Coordinates of C-alpha atoms and ligand atoms in Angstrom, one line a residue:
Chain A
M4 CA -31.1 -10.8 -4.2
V5 CA -31.1 -7.9 -6.7
Q6 CA -33.5 -5.0 -6.9
L7 CA -33.4 -2.0 -9.2
F8 CA -35.8 0.8 -8.7
R9 CA -36.1 3.5 -11.5
V10 CA -32.5 3.1 -12.4
A11 CA -31.0 5.2 -15.1
K12 CA -27.4 5.6 -16.4
I13 CA -26.3 8.5 -18.4
Y14 CA -22.8 8.4 -19.7
P15 CA -21.1 11.8 -20.0
P16 CA -21.8 14.1 -21.7
N17 CA -25.4 12.9 -22.0
Y18 CA -25.7 9.5 -23.5
P19 CA -28.6 7.6 -21.9
A20 CA -27.4 4.0 -21.7
L21 CA -30.1 2.8 -19.3
K22 CA -33.5 4.4 -18.7
D23 CA -36.0 3.8 -15.9
I24 CA -35.2 0.2 -15.1
Y25 CA -37.2 -1.8 -12.6
L26 CA -36.0 -5.3 -12.0
Q27 CA -36.2 -7.8 -9.2
I28 CA -34.2 -11.0 -9.2
D29 CA -34.8 -13.5 -6.4
K30 CA -32.3 -15.7 -4.6
G31 CA -31.5 -18.8 -6.6
E32 CA -32.7 -17.5 -10.0
F33 CA -30.9 -17.9 -13.3
V34 CA -31.5 -14.9 -15.4
F35 CA -30.3 -14.1 -18.9
V36 CA -29.9 -10.4 -19.8
N37 CA -30.5 -10.3 -23.5
G38 CA -30.6 -7.6 -26.2
P39 CA -28.8 -6.3 -29.3
S40 CA -25.4 -4.8 -29.2
G41 CA -25.4 -1.4 -27.5
A42 CA -28.6 -2.1 -25.6
G43 CA -27.0 -1.6 -22.2
K44 CA -26.3 -5.2 -21.0
T45 CA -22.8 -4.5 -19.9
T46 CA -23.8 -1.2 -18.3
L47 CA -26.4 -3.0 -16.2
L48 CA -23.9 -5.5 -14.9
R49 CA -21.3 -2.9 -14.3
L50 CA -23.8 -1.0 -12.1
L51 CA -24.3 -4.1 -10.1
F52 CA -20.6 -4.5 -9.2
R53 CA -20.2 -0.8 -8.9
A54 CA -17.8 -0.3 -11.8
E55 CA -20.2 2.5 -12.7
D56 CA -22.4 4.7 -10.5
A57 CA -26.1 4.8 -11.3
S58 CA -27.2 8.3 -12.4
E59 CA -30.6 7.9 -10.9
G60 CA -32.6 5.3 -8.9
Q61 CA -31.6 2.8 -6.2
I62 CA -29.9 -0.6 -6.5
V63 CA -30.0 -3.2 -3.7
V64 CA -27.8 -6.2 -3.9
N65 CA -28.0 -8.9 -1.3
G66 CA -29.9 -6.6 1.0
R67 CA -27.4 -3.8 0.7
N68 CA -28.2 -0.5 -1.0
I69 CA -25.1 0.0 -3.2
T70 CA -26.0 3.4 -4.6
R71 CA -23.9 5.1 -2.0
L72 CA -20.7 3.2 -1.1
D73 CA -17.2 4.3 -0.3
G74 CA -14.2 2.3 -1.5
K75 CA -14.4 0.0 1.4
G76 CA -18.1 -0.7 0.8
V77 CA -17.4 -1.4 -2.9
A78 CA -14.7 -4.0 -1.9
E79 CA -17.1 -5.6 0.6
L80 CA -19.8 -5.8 -2.1
R81 CA -17.5 -7.4 -4.6
R82 CA -16.5 -10.1 -2.1
E83 CA -20.0 -11.4 -2.3
L84 CA -20.0 -11.5 -6.1
G85 CA -18.3 -13.7 -8.7
L86 CA -17.4 -11.9 -11.9
V87 CA -16.8 -13.5 -15.3
F88 CA -15.9 -11.5 -18.4
Q89 CA -15.8 -12.1 -22.1
E90 CA -12.0 -11.5 -22.2
F91 CA -11.3 -13.8 -19.2
K92 CA -9.0 -11.2 -17.4
L93 CA -6.5 -13.8 -16.3
L94 CA -2.9 -12.8 -15.3
P95 CA -0.6 -14.3 -18.0
T96 CA 2.4 -14.6 -15.7
M97 CA 0.7 -16.7 -13.1
T98 CA -0.3 -20.3 -13.3
A99 CA -4.0 -21.3 -13.5
L100 CA -3.8 -22.3 -9.8
E101 CA -2.2 -19.1 -8.8
N102 CA -4.8 -17.1 -10.7
V103 CA -7.6 -18.7 -8.8
A104 CA -5.8 -18.7 -5.4
L105 CA -5.0 -15.0 -5.7
A106 CA -8.6 -14.1 -5.5
A107 CA -9.0 -16.0 -2.2
Q108 CA -5.7 -14.7 -0.8
V109 CA -6.4 -11.1 -1.3
V110 CA -9.6 -11.3 0.7
G111 CA -7.8 -12.8 3.7
V112 CA -7.7 -16.6 3.1
S113 CA -4.3 -18.1 4.0
R114 CA -2.0 -19.1 1.2
Q115 CA -2.3 -22.8 2.0
E116 CA -6.1 -22.7 2.1
S117 CA -6.3 -20.6 -1.0
K118 CA -4.3 -23.1 -2.9
R119 CA -6.3 -26.0 -1.6
K120 CA -9.6 -24.4 -2.6
A121 CA -8.2 -23.4 -6.1
F122 CA -6.9 -27.0 -6.6
H123 CA -10.3 -28.6 -5.8
L124 CA -12.3 -26.1 -8.0
L125 CA -10.0 -26.6 -11.0
R126 CA -10.4 -30.3 -10.7
E127 CA -14.1 -30.0 -10.5
L128 CA -14.1 -27.9 -13.6
G129 CA -12.1 -30.5 -15.5
L130 CA -8.7 -28.8 -15.4
K131 CA -7.0 -31.4 -13.3
D132 CA -3.8 -31.4 -15.5
K133 CA -3.7 -27.7 -16.1
H134 CA -2.9 -26.3 -12.6
D135 CA 0.6 -25.2 -13.5
A136 CA -0.2 -24.0 -17.0
R137 CA -0.1 -20.4 -17.7
P138 CA -3.2 -18.9 -19.4
P139 CA -1.5 -18.1 -22.8
T140 CA -0.9 -21.8 -23.2
L141 CA -4.5 -22.7 -22.5
S142 CA -7.4 -22.9 -25.0
G143 CA -10.2 -20.2 -24.8
G144 CA -12.6 -22.6 -23.1
E145 CA -9.9 -23.7 -20.6
Q146 CA -9.1 -20.1 -19.8
Q147 CA -12.7 -19.3 -19.3
R148 CA -13.0 -22.2 -16.9
V149 CA -10.0 -20.9 -14.9
A150 CA -11.8 -17.5 -14.8
I151 CA -15.0 -19.3 -13.6
A152 CA -13.1 -21.1 -10.9
R153 CA -11.7 -17.7 -9.8
A154 CA -15.2 -16.3 -9.7
L155 CA -16.4 -19.2 -7.5
V156 CA -13.4 -19.5 -5.1
N157 CA -14.9 -17.1 -2.5
E158 CA -18.3 -18.8 -2.7
P159 CA -20.3 -15.9 -4.0
M160 CA -24.0 -15.4 -3.5
L161 CA -24.3 -13.9 -7.0
V162 CA -22.4 -14.6 -10.2
L163 CA -22.4 -11.9 -12.8
A164 CA -21.2 -13.0 -16.2
D165 CA -20.9 -10.6 -19.2
E166 CA -20.8 -12.5 -22.5
P167 CA -18.8 -15.3 -21.0
T168 CA -19.0 -17.3 -24.2
G169 CA -18.4 -14.4 -26.6
N170 CA -14.8 -15.5 -27.4
L171 CA -15.6 -19.2 -27.6
D172 CA -16.6 -21.4 -30.5
A173 CA -20.1 -22.8 -30.5
E174 CA -19.3 -26.1 -28.9
T175 CA -17.2 -24.7 -26.2
A176 CA -19.8 -22.0 -25.6
E177 CA -22.4 -24.7 -25.1
E178 CA -20.2 -26.5 -22.5
T179 CA -19.5 -23.3 -20.7
M180 CA -23.2 -22.4 -20.5
R181 CA -23.9 -25.8 -19.0
L182 CA -21.2 -25.0 -16.4
F183 CA -23.2 -21.9 -15.4
L184 CA -26.3 -24.0 -15.1
K185 CA -24.5 -26.4 -12.8
I186 CA -23.3 -23.5 -10.7
H187 CA -26.9 -22.4 -10.5
E188 CA -28.1 -25.8 -9.5
R189 CA -25.8 -25.7 -6.5
G190 CA -27.8 -22.7 -5.3
T191 CA -26.0 -19.7 -6.6
T192 CA -27.9 -16.9 -8.2
V193 CA -26.6 -16.2 -11.8
L194 CA -27.1 -13.2 -14.0
L195 CA -25.7 -13.7 -17.5
A196 CA -25.6 -11.2 -20.2
T197 CA -25.5 -12.4 -23.8
H198 CA -26.7 -11.2 -27.2
D199 CA -27.2 -14.9 -28.3
T200 CA -30.9 -15.5 -28.6
G201 CA -30.6 -19.2 -29.4
V202 CA -29.3 -20.1 -26.0
L203 CA -32.5 -18.7 -24.3
K204 CA -34.7 -21.2 -26.1
R205 CA -32.4 -24.1 -25.4
F206 CA -32.0 -23.4 -21.7
G207 CA -35.5 -22.1 -21.0
C208 CA -34.5 -19.9 -18.0
R209 CA -35.8 -16.5 -17.2
A210 CA -34.7 -13.8 -19.6
V211 CA -35.0 -10.0 -19.6
F212 CA -34.7 -8.0 -22.7
L213 CA -33.0 -4.7 -23.2
Q214 CA -33.3 -2.4 -26.1
R215 CA -31.7 1.0 -26.4
G216 CA -31.4 1.2 -22.7
E217 CA -35.0 0.2 -21.9
L218 CA -36.2 -3.0 -20.4
V219 CA -38.7 -4.1 -23.0
G220 CA -39.4 -7.7 -21.9
D221 CA -39.2 -10.2 -19.0
S222 CA -40.1 -13.8 -19.7
K223 CA -41.1 -14.2 -16.1
Q224 CA -43.7 -11.5 -16.1
E225 CA -44.9 -12.7 -19.5
S226 CA -45.4 -16.2 -18.4
G227 CA -47.0 -15.0 -15.2
E228 CA -49.4 -12.8 -17.1
A229 CA -50.1 -15.7 -19.4
R230 CA -51.0 -17.9 -16.5
L231 CA -53.5 -15.3 -15.1
Chain B
M25 CA -4.2 -6.0 7.8
K26 CA -4.1 -9.8 8.2
L27 CA -0.9 -11.7 8.9
A28 CA -1.4 -13.8 5.7
W29 CA -0.9 -10.6 3.7
I30 CA 2.6 -9.8 4.9
P31 CA 4.3 -12.3 2.6
F32 CA 2.0 -11.2 -0.1
V33 CA 3.0 -7.6 0.2
F34 CA 6.7 -8.5 0.7
L35 CA 6.8 -10.6 -2.5
R36 CA 5.3 -7.8 -4.5
V37 CA 7.7 -5.3 -3.2
L38 CA 10.6 -7.5 -4.0
K39 CA 9.3 -8.2 -7.5
S40 CA 8.8 -4.5 -8.2
L41 CA 12.2 -3.6 -6.8
R42 CA 13.7 -6.2 -9.1
D43 CA 11.7 -5.4 -12.2
L44 CA 12.3 -1.7 -12.0
L45 CA 15.7 -1.9 -10.4
W46 CA 17.3 1.1 -12.1
T47 CA 14.4 3.3 -11.8
H48 CA 14.4 2.6 -8.1
V49 CA 18.2 3.1 -7.8
L50 CA 17.9 6.5 -9.5
T51 CA 15.0 7.6 -7.3
S52 CA 16.9 6.5 -4.2
G53 CA 19.9 8.5 -5.5
T54 CA 17.8 11.6 -6.0
M55 CA 16.4 11.2 -2.5
A56 CA 19.9 10.7 -1.2
M57 CA 21.0 14.0 -2.9
T58 CA 18.1 15.9 -1.3
L59 CA 18.7 14.5 2.1
F60 CA 22.4 15.0 1.7
I61 CA 21.9 18.7 1.3
F62 CA 19.4 18.8 4.1
G63 CA 21.7 16.8 6.3
G64 CA 24.7 19.0 5.4
F65 CA 22.8 22.1 6.6
L66 CA 21.8 20.3 9.7
L67 CA 25.4 19.3 10.4
I68 CA 26.7 22.8 9.9
Q69 CA 23.9 24.2 12.0
D70 CA 24.5 21.7 14.8
N71 CA 28.3 22.4 14.9
L72 CA 28.0 26.2 14.7
H73 CA 25.4 26.0 17.4
S74 CA 27.6 24.0 19.8
L75 CA 30.6 26.1 19.0
L76 CA 28.6 29.1 19.8
K77 CA 27.4 27.6 23.0
G78 CA 30.9 26.6 24.0
W79 CA 32.2 30.1 23.3
G80 CA 29.3 31.8 24.9
S81 CA 29.7 29.9 28.1
Q82 CA 33.4 30.7 28.3
I83 CA 33.2 34.4 27.3
Q84 CA 36.5 35.7 28.6
I85 CA 38.1 39.0 28.5
F86 CA 41.8 39.2 27.8
A87 CA 43.6 42.1 29.3
Y88 CA 47.2 42.5 28.1
L89 CA 49.5 44.1 30.5
N90 CA 52.4 46.5 30.1
N91 CA 55.7 44.6 30.1
S92 CA 57.2 46.9 32.7
L93 CA 54.5 46.3 35.3
A94 CA 56.1 45.7 38.8
S95 CA 54.9 42.9 41.1
P96 CA 53.2 45.0 43.8
D97 CA 51.3 47.0 41.1
L98 CA 50.3 43.8 39.5
Q99 CA 48.9 42.4 42.7
K100 CA 47.0 45.6 43.3
L101 CA 45.6 45.5 39.7
I102 CA 44.4 41.9 40.1
A103 CA 42.7 42.7 43.4
A104 CA 41.0 45.7 41.8
V105 CA 39.6 43.7 38.9
R106 CA 38.5 40.9 41.2
S107 CA 36.4 43.4 43.1
Y108 CA 34.2 44.1 40.0
P109 CA 30.8 42.7 40.7
E110 CA 30.6 41.1 37.3
V111 CA 33.8 39.2 37.6
E112 CA 33.9 35.6 38.6
S113 CA 37.6 34.9 38.4
V114 CA 40.8 36.4 37.3
R115 CA 43.8 34.3 36.2
F116 CA 47.3 35.8 35.6
V117 CA 49.1 34.4 32.6
S118 CA 52.8 35.1 32.7
R119 CA 54.9 35.6 29.6
E120 CA 56.3 32.1 29.9
Q121 CA 52.9 30.5 30.3
A122 CA 51.6 32.3 27.3
W123 CA 54.5 31.1 25.3
E124 CA 54.0 27.5 26.4
S125 CA 50.3 27.4 25.5
F126 CA 51.0 29.1 22.2
K127 CA 53.6 26.5 21.3
K128 CA 51.2 23.8 22.3
S129 CA 48.4 25.2 20.1
M130 CA 50.8 25.1 17.1
G131 CA 51.2 21.4 17.6
S132 CA 53.4 19.7 15.0
Q133 CA 54.3 23.0 13.5
S134 CA 55.9 24.4 16.6
S135 CA 59.3 24.0 15.1
L136 CA 58.5 27.1 13.1
L137 CA 58.8 29.0 16.3
E138 CA 62.4 28.1 17.0
G139 CA 64.5 31.2 17.4
L140 CA 61.7 33.3 18.7
Q141 CA 61.7 34.6 22.2
A142 CA 59.1 34.3 24.9
E143 CA 59.4 38.1 25.2
I144 CA 57.2 38.7 22.1
L145 CA 54.1 37.7 24.1
P146 CA 52.9 40.1 26.8
P147 CA 51.6 38.8 30.2
S148 CA 47.9 39.0 30.5
L149 CA 44.8 38.6 32.7
E150 CA 42.1 36.1 31.7
I151 CA 38.9 37.4 33.2
V152 CA 35.8 35.2 33.4
L153 CA 32.5 36.9 34.0
K154 CA 29.7 35.6 36.1
M155 CA 26.9 33.9 34.3
P156 CA 24.4 36.7 33.9
Y157 CA 27.0 39.1 32.6
R158 CA 28.2 36.8 29.8
E159 CA 26.7 38.9 27.1
R160 CA 27.7 41.6 24.8
A161 CA 26.7 44.7 26.7
P162 CA 28.0 43.9 30.2
A163 CA 31.2 42.4 28.7
G164 CA 31.7 45.6 26.8
D165 CA 31.1 47.6 29.9
V166 CA 33.7 45.7 31.8
A167 CA 36.1 46.0 28.9
K168 CA 35.7 49.8 28.9
R169 CA 36.5 50.1 32.6
L170 CA 39.5 47.8 32.2
R171 CA 40.9 50.0 29.5
G172 CA 40.9 52.9 32.0
L173 CA 43.2 51.1 34.4
A174 CA 46.9 51.9 34.6
G175 CA 49.1 48.9 33.6
I176 CA 46.7 47.5 31.0
S177 CA 47.7 48.1 27.4
Q178 CA 45.0 46.3 25.5
V179 CA 41.6 44.6 26.1
E180 CA 40.0 42.0 23.9
Y181 CA 36.9 39.9 24.0
P182 CA 35.2 37.7 21.3
E183 CA 32.2 40.0 21.0
E184 CA 31.8 40.2 17.2
W185 CA 32.5 36.6 16.7
V186 CA 29.7 35.5 18.9
E187 CA 27.4 37.9 17.2
R188 CA 28.2 37.0 13.7
L189 CA 28.0 33.3 14.5
S190 CA 24.5 33.7 15.9
V191 CA 23.3 35.3 12.7
L192 CA 25.0 32.6 10.7
V193 CA 23.3 29.8 12.7
L194 CA 20.0 31.4 12.2
G195 CA 20.7 31.7 8.5
V196 CA 21.6 28.1 8.2
Q197 CA 18.6 27.1 10.2
W198 CA 16.3 28.9 7.7
A199 CA 18.2 27.9 4.6
K200 CA 17.9 24.2 5.6
W201 CA 14.1 24.4 5.5
I202 CA 13.8 26.7 2.5
F203 CA 16.3 24.7 0.3
G204 CA 15.1 21.5 1.8
G205 CA 11.4 22.4 1.1
F206 CA 12.0 23.0 -2.6
L207 CA 14.1 19.8 -2.9
F208 CA 11.5 17.8 -1.0
A209 CA 8.8 18.9 -3.3
A210 CA 10.8 18.0 -6.3
T211 CA 11.8 14.7 -4.9
L212 CA 8.1 14.0 -4.1
L213 CA 7.4 14.3 -7.8
I214 CA 10.2 12.0 -8.7
V215 CA 9.1 9.3 -6.2
G216 CA 5.6 9.8 -7.4
N217 CA 6.7 9.1 -11.0
T218 CA 8.5 5.9 -10.0
V219 CA 5.5 4.6 -8.1
K220 CA 3.4 5.5 -11.1
L221 CA 5.6 3.2 -13.2
A222 CA 5.3 0.5 -10.6
I223 CA 1.5 0.9 -10.6
L224 CA 1.4 0.6 -14.4
A225 CA 3.6 -2.5 -14.3
R226 CA 1.0 -4.1 -12.1
K227 CA -2.1 -2.6 -13.5
D228 CA -3.7 -5.9 -14.5
E229 CA -3.1 -7.5 -11.2
I230 CA -4.5 -4.4 -9.4
E231 CA -7.6 -4.4 -11.6
I232 CA -8.3 -8.1 -10.7
M233 CA -7.6 -7.4 -7.0
Q234 CA -10.2 -4.6 -7.2
L235 CA -12.7 -6.8 -9.0
V236 CA -12.5 -9.5 -6.4
G237 CA -12.9 -7.1 -3.5
A238 CA -9.3 -6.9 -2.1
P239 CA -9.1 -4.2 0.6
Q240 CA -7.7 -0.9 -0.7
G241 CA -5.1 -1.1 2.0
L242 CA -3.7 -4.3 0.6
I243 CA -3.6 -2.9 -2.9
Q244 CA -1.8 0.2 -1.8
A245 CA 0.5 -1.4 0.8
P246 CA 3.2 -2.7 -1.6
F247 CA 3.6 0.7 -3.2
V248 CA 3.8 2.5 0.1
V249 CA 6.4 0.0 1.5
E250 CA 8.3 0.4 -1.8
G251 CA 8.4 4.1 -1.4
M252 CA 9.5 3.9 2.2
I253 CA 12.3 1.4 1.3
Q254 CA 13.5 3.8 -1.4
G255 CA 13.4 6.7 1.0
I256 CA 15.3 4.9 3.8
A257 CA 17.8 3.6 1.3
G258 CA 18.3 7.1 0.0
A259 CA 18.6 8.5 3.5
S260 CA 21.2 5.9 4.5
L261 CA 23.2 6.7 1.4
S262 CA 23.1 10.4 2.2
L263 CA 24.2 9.8 5.7
L264 CA 27.1 7.6 4.5
V265 CA 28.3 10.2 2.1
L266 CA 27.9 13.0 4.6
W267 CA 29.9 11.0 7.2
L268 CA 32.7 10.2 4.8
L269 CA 32.8 13.9 3.8
F270 CA 32.8 14.8 7.5
L271 CA 35.7 12.5 8.2
F272 CA 37.7 13.9 5.3
L273 CA 37.0 17.5 6.2
G274 CA 37.5 16.8 9.9
T275 CA 41.0 15.7 9.4
E276 CA 42.1 17.7 6.4
L277 CA 40.4 21.1 6.7
P278 CA 41.8 22.2 10.1
N279 CA 45.3 21.4 9.0
F280 CA 44.7 23.2 5.8
L281 CA 43.2 26.3 7.4
G282 CA 45.3 26.2 10.5
I283 CA 42.3 26.2 12.8
F284 CA 43.6 23.9 15.4
A285 CA 41.1 24.8 18.1
V286 CA 38.1 23.7 16.0
R287 CA 39.4 20.2 15.4
D288 CA 38.3 18.7 18.7
Q289 CA 35.0 20.6 18.8
I290 CA 33.3 19.6 15.6
H291 CA 31.1 16.5 15.7
F292 CA 28.8 14.5 13.4
L293 CA 25.0 14.4 13.7
D294 CA 23.7 13.0 16.9
V295 CA 21.3 10.1 17.1
E296 CA 18.3 12.5 16.8
G297 CA 19.8 14.0 13.7
V298 CA 20.4 10.6 12.1
A299 CA 16.8 9.5 13.1
L300 CA 15.4 12.7 11.6
I301 CA 17.1 12.1 8.2
L302 CA 16.1 8.5 8.1
S303 CA 12.5 9.2 9.0
L304 CA 12.3 12.1 6.6
G305 CA 13.5 9.7 3.9
G306 CA 10.8 7.1 4.8
L307 CA 8.2 9.8 5.0
L308 CA 9.2 11.3 1.7
G309 CA 9.0 7.9 0.0
A310 CA 5.7 7.0 1.6
S311 CA 4.0 10.3 0.8
G312 CA 5.4 10.3 -2.8
S313 CA 3.8 6.9 -3.2
L314 CA 0.5 7.8 -1.7
F315 CA 0.4 10.9 -3.8
S316 CA 0.8 8.8 -6.9
L317 CA -1.7 6.1 -5.8
R318 CA -4.3 8.8 -5.4
R319 CA -3.7 10.0 -8.9
F320 CA -3.2 6.7 -10.8
L321 CA -5.2 4.1 -8.8
K322 CA -8.8 4.6 -9.7
V323 CA -11.3 2.7 -7.7
Ligands
ATP427 N1 -17.9 4.6 -20.7 C1 -18.8 4.9 -21.6 N2 -18.9 6.2 -22.0 C2 -19.9 6.6 -22.9 N3 -20.7 5.7 -23.5 C3 -20.7 4.4 -23.2 C4 -19.7 3.9 -22.2 N4 -19.9 2.6 -22.0 C5 -20.9 2.3 -22.9 N5 -21.4 3.3 -23.5 C6 -22.5 3.4 -24.5 O1 -23.6 2.8 -23.8 C7 -24.4 2.0 -24.7 C8 -24.6 0.7 -24.0 O2 -23.3 0.0 -23.9 P1 -23.2 -1.4 -23.3 O3 -21.7 -1.8 -23.3 O4 -23.8 -1.5 -22.0 O5 -24.0 -2.3 -24.4 P2 -24.1 -3.9 -24.5 O6 -25.5 -4.2 -24.5 O7 -23.2 -4.5 -23.5 O8 -23.5 -4.1 -25.9 P3 -22.7 -5.4 -26.5 O9 -23.7 -6.5 -26.7 O10 -22.1 -4.9 -27.7 O11 -21.7 -5.8 -25.4 C9 -23.6 1.9 -25.9 O12 -24.2 2.8 -26.9 C10 -22.2 2.4 -25.6 O13 -21.6 3.1 -26.7
MG428 MG1 -21.5 -5.7 -23.5

């Protein structure tokens, strides 16, 4: 699903945010990207949805080499992804339903069908009574669930989440994490960046560790080596 | 572009026009001014051109006769002029005919002429040249020969007028594009700035559209349509003002200046001219907006 070969990212003028990254993520995996602040987690995710260009190396997402894409190619790539951010990125003037439906509508789904899909997703995520609420009137956890619904509305192959629980209290964060596990159980590949180490132990998924731009650990390889 | 996107684009255009109403009105007004000046030049050029063509096609030589010319001599003179190879037709205008047509050309002010006598106007010959000779050199040549004939006191033809007008038409033609060019460039910047404001007003929505993979065309379309609407609105306004001014000048100016002959000959822009102004407006708006999108819409 995701392959990185010798990937490096140097921010101008010459700050190396990622160095020599090799990483393979298979279809259906749930992977935490972990590491201290400034390690390069956000940078890694931004490379995958082409908000940044890699300085070196090749990146393949869903069978497509994304290192060289024009504007059209980037749009096509992102249609296969679901993105969730720490700060939700919802439009405050639109209702929850409109926020979710917008994402479907702009990739060519009819207005009716977009609203129908948004309606069902919001209900599934426990926001049945909040369709017509605008984001500023919702709690943080509710806003993040609207954002997750938006990420899922186009049925992505891969969900990329960058600190999705960073703005939530412990209890809401835990609920939100379980939501990502549920999404994963339905067959979606999930890549989730977090600096929270506690969550790794509790969920026991694969985790890769970044430190100062280098990939310093991968629980999959370690357990594989342990088995040998 | 999918059908489902038409209402999407339409709604955004409406919203933007409403939210930034005065900015849009001012921009349309600026475009109207630019196109008004361009259209004004076009109108003048058009009219001068057709006046010129009209005059050119009826280049006539007027030969004024001695008052004392006797009838047999007159007949001989006419026959002689008719025999010139360049001459197509010769018409004799008697003193009374000249008086009548003069009175007619004065229109409502003909009462001023009361008390004057027909004698003040001399009889004349109106000489029309054949097509290939309707130019300055051959006309001058014929005029020279006519001056040598007995019985003719004076010869006139509108040589200098035609020449001066041709230069003027050329001047207007160039001025239109030079002036217009500068104004178009300035207008482009103003439209670009308005679209920049519209982009900033929708920056969050644009970011989300980009993140979910909306096609670039869909993201840009509302701004291009918006620019075109401003341009066409500006063009329509400029045409309206130009037309009102034309009506006003068309009725007032000839009376004022006493140019009666011109009154029936001037005309407003033709369909092509109107279409040119409207499409220039649309084009100006769309390109101003694309120019801004390129600068302010990062992928
Ligand atoms: N646009 C940029 N220009 C220059 N340097 C940048 C840019 N974005 C990030 N960096 C630097 O790259 C390094 C990695 O940043 P990144 O945001 O990927 O870290 P992170 O692991 O997501 O951290 P956090 O846990 O705080 O979110 C940081 O030192 C940061 O200052
Ligand atoms: Mg980060």
